Tab-separated table of C-alpha atoms and ligand atoms in Angstrom:
chain	number	residue	atom	x	y	z
A	1149	MET	CA	45.131	-100.127	118.934
A	1150	ARG	CA	47.572	-101.103	121.679
A	1151	LYS	CA	48.676	-98.301	123.977
A	1152	GLU	CA	52.360	-99.166	123.558
A	1153	PHE	CA	51.920	-99.143	119.775
A	1154	CYS	CA	50.417	-95.623	119.790
A	1155	GLU	CA	53.211	-94.370	122.053
A	1156	ALA	CA	55.985	-95.888	119.948
A	1157	LEU	CA	54.442	-94.558	116.730
A	1158	ALA	CA	54.082	-91.026	118.112
A	1159	LYS	CA	57.676	-91.104	119.344
A	1160	ALA	CA	58.961	-92.347	115.983
A	1161	GLN	CA	57.102	-89.597	114.126
A	1162	LYS	CA	58.472	-86.946	116.425
A	1163	ASN	CA	62.033	-88.037	117.197
A	1164	HIS	CA	62.822	-90.559	114.443
A	1165	ASP	CA	64.461	-92.617	117.128
A	1166	LEU	CA	63.287	-95.771	118.897
A	1167	SER	CA	64.683	-98.515	121.099
A	1168	ARG	CA	64.851	-102.094	119.874
A	1169	GLU	CA	61.810	-102.988	121.990
A	1170	GLU	CA	59.774	-100.094	120.581
A	1171	ILE	CA	60.661	-101.098	117.019
A	1172	ILE	CA	59.438	-104.621	117.771
A	1173	VAL	CA	56.119	-103.212	118.999
A	1174	LEU	CA	55.719	-101.445	115.637
A	1175	LEU	CA	56.723	-104.552	113.690
A	1176	GLU	CA	53.954	-106.484	115.474
A	1177	ALA	CA	51.302	-104.200	113.957
A	1178	GLU	CA	48.255	-105.805	112.368
A	1179	GLY	CA	44.928	-104.562	111.017
A	1180	GLU	CA	44.318	-100.912	111.871
A	1181	GLU	CA	47.758	-100.629	113.462
A	1182	LEU	CA	49.318	-101.669	110.162
A	1183	GLU	CA	47.316	-98.996	108.358
A	1184	ALA	CA	48.305	-96.361	110.924
A	1185	LEU	CA	51.960	-97.345	110.550
A	1186	GLY	CA	51.732	-96.994	106.756
A	1187	ARG	CA	50.053	-93.588	107.015
A	1188	ALA	CA	52.723	-92.335	109.423
A	1189	ALA	CA	55.535	-93.499	107.128
A	1190	ASP	CA	53.827	-91.924	104.129
A	1191	GLU	CA	53.526	-88.611	105.984
A	1192	VAL	CA	57.197	-88.641	106.953
A	1193	ARG	CA	58.169	-89.423	103.342
A	1194	GLU	CA	55.999	-86.531	102.107
A	1195	LYS	CA	57.369	-84.117	104.707
A	1196	TYR	CA	61.072	-84.853	104.186
A	1197	LEU	CA	61.286	-85.961	100.566
A	1198	GLY	CA	58.143	-84.674	98.872
A	1199	ARG	CA	56.243	-86.415	96.117
A	1200	GLU	CA	59.109	-87.305	93.810
A	1201	VAL	CA	59.843	-90.934	92.975
A	1202	HIS	CA	63.360	-91.418	91.636
A	1203	LEU	CA	63.981	-93.902	88.846
A	1204	ARG	CA	67.251	-95.835	88.605
A	1205	GLY	CA	67.761	-98.115	85.625
A	1206	ILE	CA	69.437	-101.326	86.731
A	1207	ILE	CA	71.751	-103.242	84.385
A	1208	GLU	CA	72.515	-106.756	85.627
A	1209	PHE	CA	75.628	-107.282	83.565
A	1210	SER	CA	76.966	-110.628	84.816
A	1211	ASN	CA	75.406	-113.559	86.654
A	1212	HIS	CA	78.730	-115.265	87.400
A	1213	CYS	CA	79.424	-115.390	91.112
A	1214	ARG	CA	82.307	-116.678	93.200
A	1215	GLN	CA	80.142	-116.738	96.356
A	1216	ASN	CA	77.790	-119.454	97.468
A	1217	CYS	CA	75.089	-117.633	99.441
A	1218	LEU	CA	72.456	-120.132	100.507
A	1219	TYR	CA	69.576	-117.858	99.519
A	1220	CYS	CA	70.634	-116.834	96.016
A	1221	GLY	CA	70.079	-118.454	92.627
A	1222	LEU	CA	73.380	-117.065	91.307
A	1223	ARG	CA	75.398	-119.018	93.896
A	1224	ARG	CA	78.374	-120.805	92.383
A	1225	ASP	CA	77.035	-124.282	93.126
A	1226	ASN	CA	73.904	-123.695	91.042
A	1227	LYS	CA	74.850	-125.670	87.949
A	1228	HIS	CA	71.433	-125.239	86.306
A	1229	LEU	CA	71.890	-121.562	85.564
A	1230	ARG	CA	73.034	-120.398	82.133
A	1231	ARG	CA	75.792	-117.940	82.914
A	1232	TYR	CA	76.428	-114.773	80.899
A	1233	ARG	CA	78.647	-111.728	80.887
A	1234	MET	CA	77.851	-108.495	79.058
A	1235	SER	CA	80.706	-106.782	77.243
A	1236	PRO	CA	81.540	-103.144	78.054
A	1237	GLU	CA	79.963	-102.162	74.709
A	1238	GLU	CA	76.734	-103.963	75.617
A	1239	ILE	CA	76.672	-102.240	79.018
A	1240	LEU	CA	77.148	-98.829	77.368
A	1241	ALA	CA	74.381	-99.591	74.852
A	1242	ALA	CA	71.983	-100.545	77.664
A	1243	ALA	CA	72.833	-97.305	79.471
A	1244	ARG	CA	72.243	-95.292	76.276
A	1245	LYS	CA	68.770	-96.726	76.165
A	1246	ALA	CA	68.244	-95.721	79.807
A	1247	VAL	CA	69.225	-92.149	79.041
A	1248	GLU	CA	66.867	-92.106	76.021
A	1249	LEU	CA	64.052	-93.288	78.279
A	1250	GLY	CA	64.758	-90.457	80.699
A	1251	LEU	CA	66.404	-92.502	83.457
A	1252	PRO	CA	69.209	-90.314	84.826
A	1253	THR	CA	70.820	-92.890	87.095
A	1254	VAL	CA	72.203	-96.255	86.153
A	1255	VAL	CA	72.859	-99.076	88.613
A	1256	LEU	CA	75.440	-101.662	87.580
A	1257	GLN	CA	74.852	-104.943	89.405
A	1258	SER	CA	76.398	-108.394	89.125
A	1259	GLY	CA	77.389	-111.465	91.034
A	1260	GLU	CA	80.834	-111.248	92.598
A	1261	ASP	CA	82.674	-111.693	89.317
A	1262	PRO	CA	86.435	-111.001	89.375
A	1263	TYR	CA	86.476	-111.388	85.566
A	1264	TYR	CA	85.693	-107.657	85.527
A	1265	SER	CA	88.961	-106.278	86.848
A	1266	ALA	CA	88.969	-102.964	88.685
A	1267	PRO	CA	90.475	-101.001	85.738
A	1268	VAL	CA	87.919	-102.490	83.314
A	1269	VAL	CA	85.042	-101.402	85.564
A	1270	ALA	CA	86.669	-97.976	86.024
A	1271	GLU	CA	86.829	-97.529	82.264
A	1272	ILE	CA	83.141	-98.442	81.915
A	1273	ILE	CA	82.292	-95.866	84.608
A	1274	ARG	CA	84.312	-93.172	82.826
A	1275	ARG	CA	82.699	-93.877	79.484
A	1276	LEU	CA	79.199	-93.994	80.970
A	1277	LYS	CA	79.666	-90.475	82.246
A	1278	GLU	CA	81.685	-88.974	79.387
A	1279	GLU	CA	80.257	-90.714	76.317
A	1280	VAL	CA	76.754	-91.718	77.361
A	1281	GLY	CA	75.966	-88.771	79.638
A	1282	VAL	CA	74.757	-90.801	82.616
A	1283	LYS	CA	74.220	-88.356	85.498
A	1284	ALA	CA	74.871	-90.702	88.398
A	1285	ILE	CA	76.245	-94.222	88.717
A	1286	THR	CA	75.493	-96.720	91.443
A	1287	LEU	CA	77.596	-99.862	91.713
A	1288	SER	CA	76.456	-103.106	93.332
A	1289	LEU	CA	79.265	-105.561	92.713
A	1290	GLY	CA	79.651	-107.081	96.157
A	1291	GLU	CA	82.722	-107.178	98.362
A	1292	ARG	CA	85.957	-105.968	96.758
A	1293	SER	CA	89.185	-104.402	98.012
A	1294	ARG	CA	89.384	-100.839	99.263
A	1295	GLU	CA	91.683	-100.096	96.351
A	1296	ASP	CA	89.044	-101.241	93.836
A	1297	TYR	CA	86.386	-99.076	95.514
A	1298	ARG	CA	88.785	-96.114	95.485
A	1299	LEU	CA	89.572	-96.520	91.807
A	1300	TRP	CA	85.881	-96.656	90.880
A	1301	ARG	CA	85.012	-93.646	93.017
A	1302	GLN	CA	87.802	-91.728	91.354
A	1303	ALA	CA	86.520	-92.809	87.929
A	1304	GLY	CA	83.143	-91.224	88.728
A	1305	ALA	CA	80.988	-93.768	90.594
A	1306	ASP	CA	78.639	-91.903	92.929
A	1307	ARG	CA	76.918	-94.582	94.970
A	1308	TYR	CA	77.414	-98.147	96.137
A	1309	LEU	CA	74.781	-100.636	97.203
A	1310	LEU	CA	75.996	-103.389	99.514
A	1311	LYS	CA	73.244	-104.847	101.630
A	1312	HIS	CA	74.289	-106.093	105.058
A	1313	GLU	CA	71.590	-108.776	104.445
A	1314	THR	CA	71.066	-109.515	108.141
A	1315	ALA	CA	72.329	-107.881	111.314
A	1316	ASN	CA	72.599	-111.284	112.969
A	1317	ARG	CA	76.265	-112.282	112.618
A	1318	GLU	CA	75.716	-115.997	113.189
A	1319	LEU	CA	72.907	-116.092	110.643
A	1320	PHE	CA	75.074	-114.121	108.207
A	1321	ALA	CA	77.949	-116.606	108.579
A	1322	CYS	CA	75.590	-119.507	108.047
A	1323	LEU	CA	73.877	-117.982	104.973
A	1324	ARG	CA	77.047	-116.671	103.321
A	1325	PRO	CA	79.637	-119.430	103.800
A	1326	GLY	CA	83.234	-118.332	103.440
A	1327	THR	CA	82.406	-114.659	104.054
A	1328	SER	CA	82.075	-112.682	107.258
A	1329	TRP	CA	79.771	-110.023	108.607
A	1330	GLU	CA	82.841	-108.127	109.794
A	1331	ASN	CA	84.202	-107.858	106.266
A	1332	ARG	CA	80.816	-106.742	104.926
A	1333	LEU	CA	80.802	-103.963	107.523
A	1334	ARG	CA	84.418	-103.086	106.781
A	1335	CYS	CA	83.505	-102.673	103.113
A	1336	LEU	CA	80.575	-100.404	104.029
A	1337	LEU	CA	82.847	-98.225	106.147
A	1338	TRP	CA	85.433	-97.968	103.370
A	1339	LEU	CA	82.698	-96.911	100.970
A	1340	LYS	CA	81.600	-94.200	103.368
A	1341	GLU	CA	85.171	-92.961	103.837
A	1342	LEU	CA	85.647	-92.823	100.079
A	1343	GLY	CA	82.711	-90.461	99.707
A	1344	TYR	CA	80.189	-92.791	98.111
A	1345	GLN	CA	76.497	-92.345	98.857
A	1346	VAL	CA	76.072	-95.692	100.538
A	1347	GLY	CA	73.151	-98.069	100.344
A	1348	SER	CA	72.730	-101.056	102.585
A	1349	GLY	CA	69.713	-103.106	103.609
A	1350	ASN	CA	68.397	-106.524	104.405
A	1351	MET	CA	66.073	-109.279	103.352
A	1352	VAL	CA	62.847	-109.858	105.261
A	1353	GLY	CA	61.705	-113.364	106.177
A	1354	LEU	CA	65.022	-115.206	106.091
A	1355	PRO	CA	64.902	-118.533	107.914
A	1356	GLY	CA	66.157	-118.044	111.454
A	1357	GLN	CA	65.286	-114.341	111.467
A	1358	ASP	CA	62.867	-112.958	114.064
A	1359	LEU	CA	61.452	-109.517	114.843
A	1360	GLU	CA	64.394	-108.833	117.120
A	1361	THR	CA	66.779	-109.389	114.207
A	1362	LEU	CA	64.709	-107.109	111.981
A	1363	ALA	CA	64.807	-104.428	114.669
A	1364	GLU	CA	68.608	-104.812	114.730
A	1365	ASP	CA	68.643	-104.475	110.933
A	1366	ILE	CA	66.843	-101.140	111.128
A	1367	LEU	CA	69.053	-99.908	113.977
A	1368	LEU	CA	72.158	-100.851	111.990
A	1369	LEU	CA	70.899	-98.861	108.985
A	1370	LYS	CA	70.434	-95.916	111.311
A	1371	GLU	CA	73.853	-96.319	112.855
A	1372	LEU	CA	75.448	-96.491	109.418
A	1373	ASP	CA	73.404	-93.417	108.497
A	1374	VAL	CA	72.877	-94.854	105.019
A	1375	GLU	CA	71.822	-92.748	102.081
A	1376	MET	CA	69.752	-95.641	100.748
A	1377	ALA	CA	68.174	-98.787	102.204
A	1378	GLY	CA	67.231	-101.739	100.005
A	1379	ILE	CA	64.672	-103.831	101.862
A	1380	GLY	CA	62.886	-106.690	100.157
A	1381	PRO	CA	61.317	-110.041	100.956
A	1382	PHE	CA	63.418	-113.190	100.817
A	1383	ILE	CA	62.026	-115.356	97.995
A	1384	PRO	CA	63.128	-119.014	98.093
A	1385	HIS	CA	64.834	-120.230	94.939
A	1386	PRO	CA	64.216	-123.882	93.961
A	1387	GLN	CA	67.867	-124.521	93.041
A	1388	THR	CA	69.289	-123.454	96.390
A	1389	PRO	CA	69.544	-125.128	99.810
A	1390	LEU	CA	66.739	-122.827	101.043
A	1391	ALA	CA	64.265	-124.084	98.411
A	1392	GLY	CA	61.790	-125.432	100.968
A	1393	GLU	CA	61.733	-122.366	103.223
A	1394	ALA	CA	58.761	-120.025	103.611
A	1395	GLY	CA	60.008	-116.665	102.325
A	1396	GLY	CA	59.136	-113.135	103.464
A	1397	SER	CA	55.532	-111.920	103.603
A	1398	LEU	CA	54.123	-108.758	102.078
A	1399	ASP	CA	52.945	-107.368	105.413
A	1400	LEU	CA	56.209	-107.894	107.271
A	1401	THR	CA	58.193	-106.320	104.410
A	1402	LEU	CA	55.864	-103.296	104.352
A	1403	LYS	CA	56.166	-102.924	108.116
A	1404	THR	CA	59.973	-103.061	107.924
A	1405	LEU	CA	59.930	-100.447	105.158
A	1406	ALA	CA	57.595	-98.185	107.119
A	1407	VAL	CA	59.612	-98.343	110.338
A	1408	THR	CA	62.813	-97.695	108.368
A	1409	ARG	CA	61.189	-94.627	106.814
A	1410	LEU	CA	60.176	-93.374	110.280
A	1411	LEU	CA	63.680	-93.802	111.660
A	1412	LEU	CA	65.616	-92.657	108.586
A	1413	PRO	CA	63.472	-89.850	107.180
A	1414	LEU	CA	66.035	-88.774	104.571
A	1415	ALA	CA	67.060	-92.173	103.214
A	1416	HIS	CA	66.120	-93.249	99.720
A	1417	LEU	CA	63.927	-96.352	99.986
A	1418	PRO	CA	63.170	-98.358	96.862
A	1419	ALA	CA	59.927	-100.229	96.363
A	1420	THR	CA	61.853	-103.310	95.286
A	1421	THR	CA	61.271	-105.682	92.380
A	1422	ALA	CA	61.210	-108.514	94.951
A	1423	LEU	CA	58.198	-106.848	96.600
A	1424	GLY	CA	56.551	-106.573	93.173
A	1425	THR	CA	57.287	-110.262	92.660
A	1426	ILE	CA	55.532	-111.606	95.771
A	1427	HIS	CA	52.406	-109.464	95.249
A	1428	PRO	CA	50.912	-107.804	92.142
A	1429	GLN	CA	50.453	-104.567	94.101
A	1430	GLY	CA	53.795	-104.878	95.891
A	1431	ARG	CA	55.533	-101.937	94.268
A	1432	ARG	CA	52.531	-99.647	94.659
A	1433	LEU	CA	52.239	-100.575	98.337
A	1434	GLY	CA	55.997	-100.090	98.785
A	1435	LEU	CA	55.611	-96.517	97.538
A	1436	CYS	CA	52.736	-96.007	99.998
A	1437	TYR	CA	54.675	-97.354	103.008
A	1438	GLY	CA	57.592	-94.947	102.786
A	1439	GLY	CA	59.218	-95.843	99.442
A	1440	ASN	CA	60.457	-93.116	97.080
A	1441	VAL	CA	62.585	-94.986	94.522
A	1442	ILE	CA	61.914	-97.563	91.789
A	1443	MET	CA	64.630	-99.390	89.911
A	1444	PRO	CA	63.322	-100.462	86.498
A	1445	ASP	CA	65.226	-103.429	85.102
A	1446	ILE	CA	66.924	-102.337	81.889
A	1447	THR	CA	69.038	-105.462	81.389
A	1448	PRO	CA	68.654	-106.528	77.733
A	1449	LEU	CA	65.892	-109.145	77.415
A	1450	PRO	CA	67.998	-112.120	76.312
A	1451	TYR	CA	70.081	-111.849	79.501
A	1452	ARG	CA	67.480	-110.747	82.012
A	1453	ARG	CA	65.815	-114.126	82.504
A	1454	HIS	CA	69.179	-115.633	83.479
A	1455	TYR	CA	69.787	-113.133	86.276
A	1456	GLN	CA	67.724	-115.356	88.486
A	1457	ILE	CA	68.549	-114.345	92.049
A	1458	TYR	CA	65.030	-115.519	92.937
A	1459	PRO	CA	62.320	-117.059	90.735
A	1460	GLY	CA	59.342	-115.353	89.088
A	1461	LYS	CA	60.950	-111.909	88.906
A	1462	ALA	CA	58.264	-109.308	88.072
A	1463	GLY	CA	58.449	-108.013	84.483
A	1464	VAL	CA	61.134	-110.496	83.431
A	1465	ASP	CA	59.813	-110.804	79.855
A	1466	GLN	CA	58.590	-107.242	79.504
A	1467	GLU	CA	60.168	-104.867	76.976
A	1468	ILE	CA	62.071	-102.089	78.735
A	1469	GLU	CA	59.840	-99.388	77.224
A	1470	THR	CA	56.671	-101.138	78.458
A	1471	ASN	CA	58.170	-101.651	81.890
A	1472	VAL	CA	59.203	-98.015	82.288
A	1473	ALA	CA	55.849	-96.793	80.925
A	1474	SER	CA	53.890	-98.868	83.439
A	1475	ILE	CA	56.086	-97.553	86.274
A	1476	ARG	CA	55.421	-93.985	85.111
A	1477	ASP	CA	51.670	-94.736	85.085
A	1478	LEU	CA	51.870	-96.203	88.570
A	1479	ILE	CA	53.634	-93.106	89.914
A	1480	ALA	CA	51.118	-90.766	88.234
A	1481	SER	CA	48.179	-92.814	89.566
A	1482	LEU	CA	49.437	-92.156	93.103
A	1483	GLY	CA	49.535	-88.400	92.467
A	1484	ARG	CA	53.331	-88.496	92.666
A	1485	SER	CA	55.876	-87.182	90.160
A	1486	ILE	CA	59.033	-88.571	88.585
A	1487	GLY	CA	62.181	-87.271	90.275
A	1488	ARG	CA	64.165	-84.800	88.229
A	1489	GLY	CA	67.945	-84.661	88.047
A	1490	PRO	CA	70.292	-87.332	89.350
A	1491	GLY	CA	68.269	-87.899	92.529
A	1492	HIS	CA	71.211	-87.567	94.881
A	1493	SER	CA	70.593	-88.186	98.537
A	1494	PRO	CA	69.037	-85.089	100.146
A	1495	LYS	CA	71.764	-85.372	102.761
A	1496	TRP	CA	74.129	-84.163	100.039
A	1497	ARG	CA	72.025	-81.179	99.004
A	1498	GLY	CA	74.406	-78.253	98.892
A	1499	GLY	CA	77.055	-80.527	100.292
A	1500	VAL	CA	78.168	-82.245	97.130
A	1501	GLU	CA	81.337	-80.186	96.896
A	1502	LEU	CA	82.117	-80.954	100.491
A	1503	TYR	CA	81.763	-84.632	99.863
A	1504	GLU	CA	83.848	-84.422	96.697
A	1505	MET	CA	86.481	-82.641	98.783
A	1506	ARG	CA	86.351	-85.203	101.548
A	1507	ALA	CA	86.679	-87.990	99.006
A	1508	GLY	CA	89.471	-86.054	97.284
A	1509	GLN	CA	91.562	-86.071	100.432
A	1510	LEU	CA	91.473	-89.819	100.438
A	1511	TYR	CA	92.730	-90.316	96.910
B	2875	SAH	N1	76.468	-109.908	94.407
B	2875	SAH	C1	76.090	-108.651	94.957
B	2875	SAH	C2	74.929	-108.006	94.245
B	2875	SAH	C3	73.917	-108.922	93.625
B	2875	SAH	S1	72.847	-109.726	94.750
B	2875	SAH	C4	75.800	-108.798	96.435
B	2875	SAH	O1	75.511	-109.900	96.887
B	2875	SAH	O2	75.844	-107.779	97.116
B	2875	SAH	C5	71.708	-108.425	95.102
B	2875	SAH	C6	70.787	-108.690	96.271
B	2875	SAH	O3	69.861	-109.712	95.957
B	2875	SAH	C7	71.422	-109.160	97.545
B	2875	SAH	O4	71.914	-108.082	98.267
B	2875	SAH	C8	70.292	-109.887	98.258
B	2875	SAH	O5	69.728	-109.089	99.282
B	2875	SAH	C9	69.266	-110.103	97.158
B	2875	SAH	N2	68.861	-111.519	97.074
B	2875	SAH	C10	69.657	-112.571	96.825
B	2875	SAH	N3	68.928	-113.718	96.860
B	2875	SAH	C11	67.655	-113.364	97.124
B	2875	SAH	C12	66.437	-114.088	97.301
B	2875	SAH	N4	66.399	-115.416	97.190
B	2875	SAH	N5	65.306	-113.398	97.586
B	2875	SAH	C13	65.349	-112.056	97.669
B	2875	SAH	N6	66.453	-111.303	97.520
B	2875	SAH	C14	67.598	-111.965	97.251
B	2876	SF4	FE1	76.599	-113.905	94.638
B	2876	SF4	FE2	75.375	-111.718	95.561
B	2876	SF4	FE3	74.002	-113.979	95.005
B	2876	SF4	FE4	75.634	-113.954	97.086
B	2876	SF4	S1	73.786	-112.673	96.814
B	2876	SF4	S2	75.500	-115.600	95.542
B	2876	SF4	S3	77.288	-112.633	96.374
B	2876	SF4	S4	75.064	-112.673	93.566
């Protein structure tokens, strides 16, 4: 193993802090270095977060999108996609099923779809908590106004997932025409101010991205002090301008996950569906390289196949019960346990009231 690799790894394990150059050294790992990196991340996960894997049921309730991101199959210019919207009743029914299956957290995700006005979403949030008994709600609805975020937080939303996608501003502007990196960051800061547990993250293997950019991604997650980091491989979609590109590899995604775990020991890190899509063992490996969250897809079957952000999504035709059962088996086979309770960020442990108070001041 390279001397500089061993030094950077030891420093990361001890201080959870590295320079951009040191992160790059870790991201260059191959062979036994890659294994050592995985082991170190797994140890940090075990030490700070224990053996629990938290399950979050994701409901992809609309595939309409006003944005035109070059990487995504839901982009507005994709005319081949059959678009759908779930009604509030359908969303509540899907969440009821999640609760029955023992999933305490529900994630509501969609394209950027203004059809769902802020009060309509707020009402869904309220009913999910009051009528369905969902313990925690994560939203992932893209960029909206501060007022919308405030209303939803007040209605009972606990977390928000808004990936920064790439820390490279020029690449961001090129991949997300008509939007800006600055606004994405502004949204993330609003969400923090409003007392959400905030998730961000990036794709791995985007065209034009290099190890330096990935190092910047990880440093940005650290600077934002996120409660959650969604990191998955970019998977080219045939009906997008990036159809012919290469896509992110398993190894580079695992390395990015592992280094993120080393630098953000308390963050929730999902083993993403995208990772499970590029490799049959992707989710298992994600859990072994620092991951501690899985988000089973609980979108009703007739809709799920049309939420085609990328092609070949793992488990797209699988019944929800089968999907959740195989995830439970996977977790048990690793000697890990299913997280109990809402699975709030450990950074909030004992501090929930404080964060409610802080958020309260802003209302
Ligand atoms: N519209 C919202 C949420 C839905 S998109 C938003 O953009 O934030 C959810 C995530 O899918 C994005 O954050 C992006 O990281 C990921 N994604 C989009 N296209 C992808 C692709 N081709 N491969 C892998 N992940 C992709
Ligand atoms: Fe829309 Fe999100 Fe896809 Fe961009 S990534 S096109 S905002 S769904």
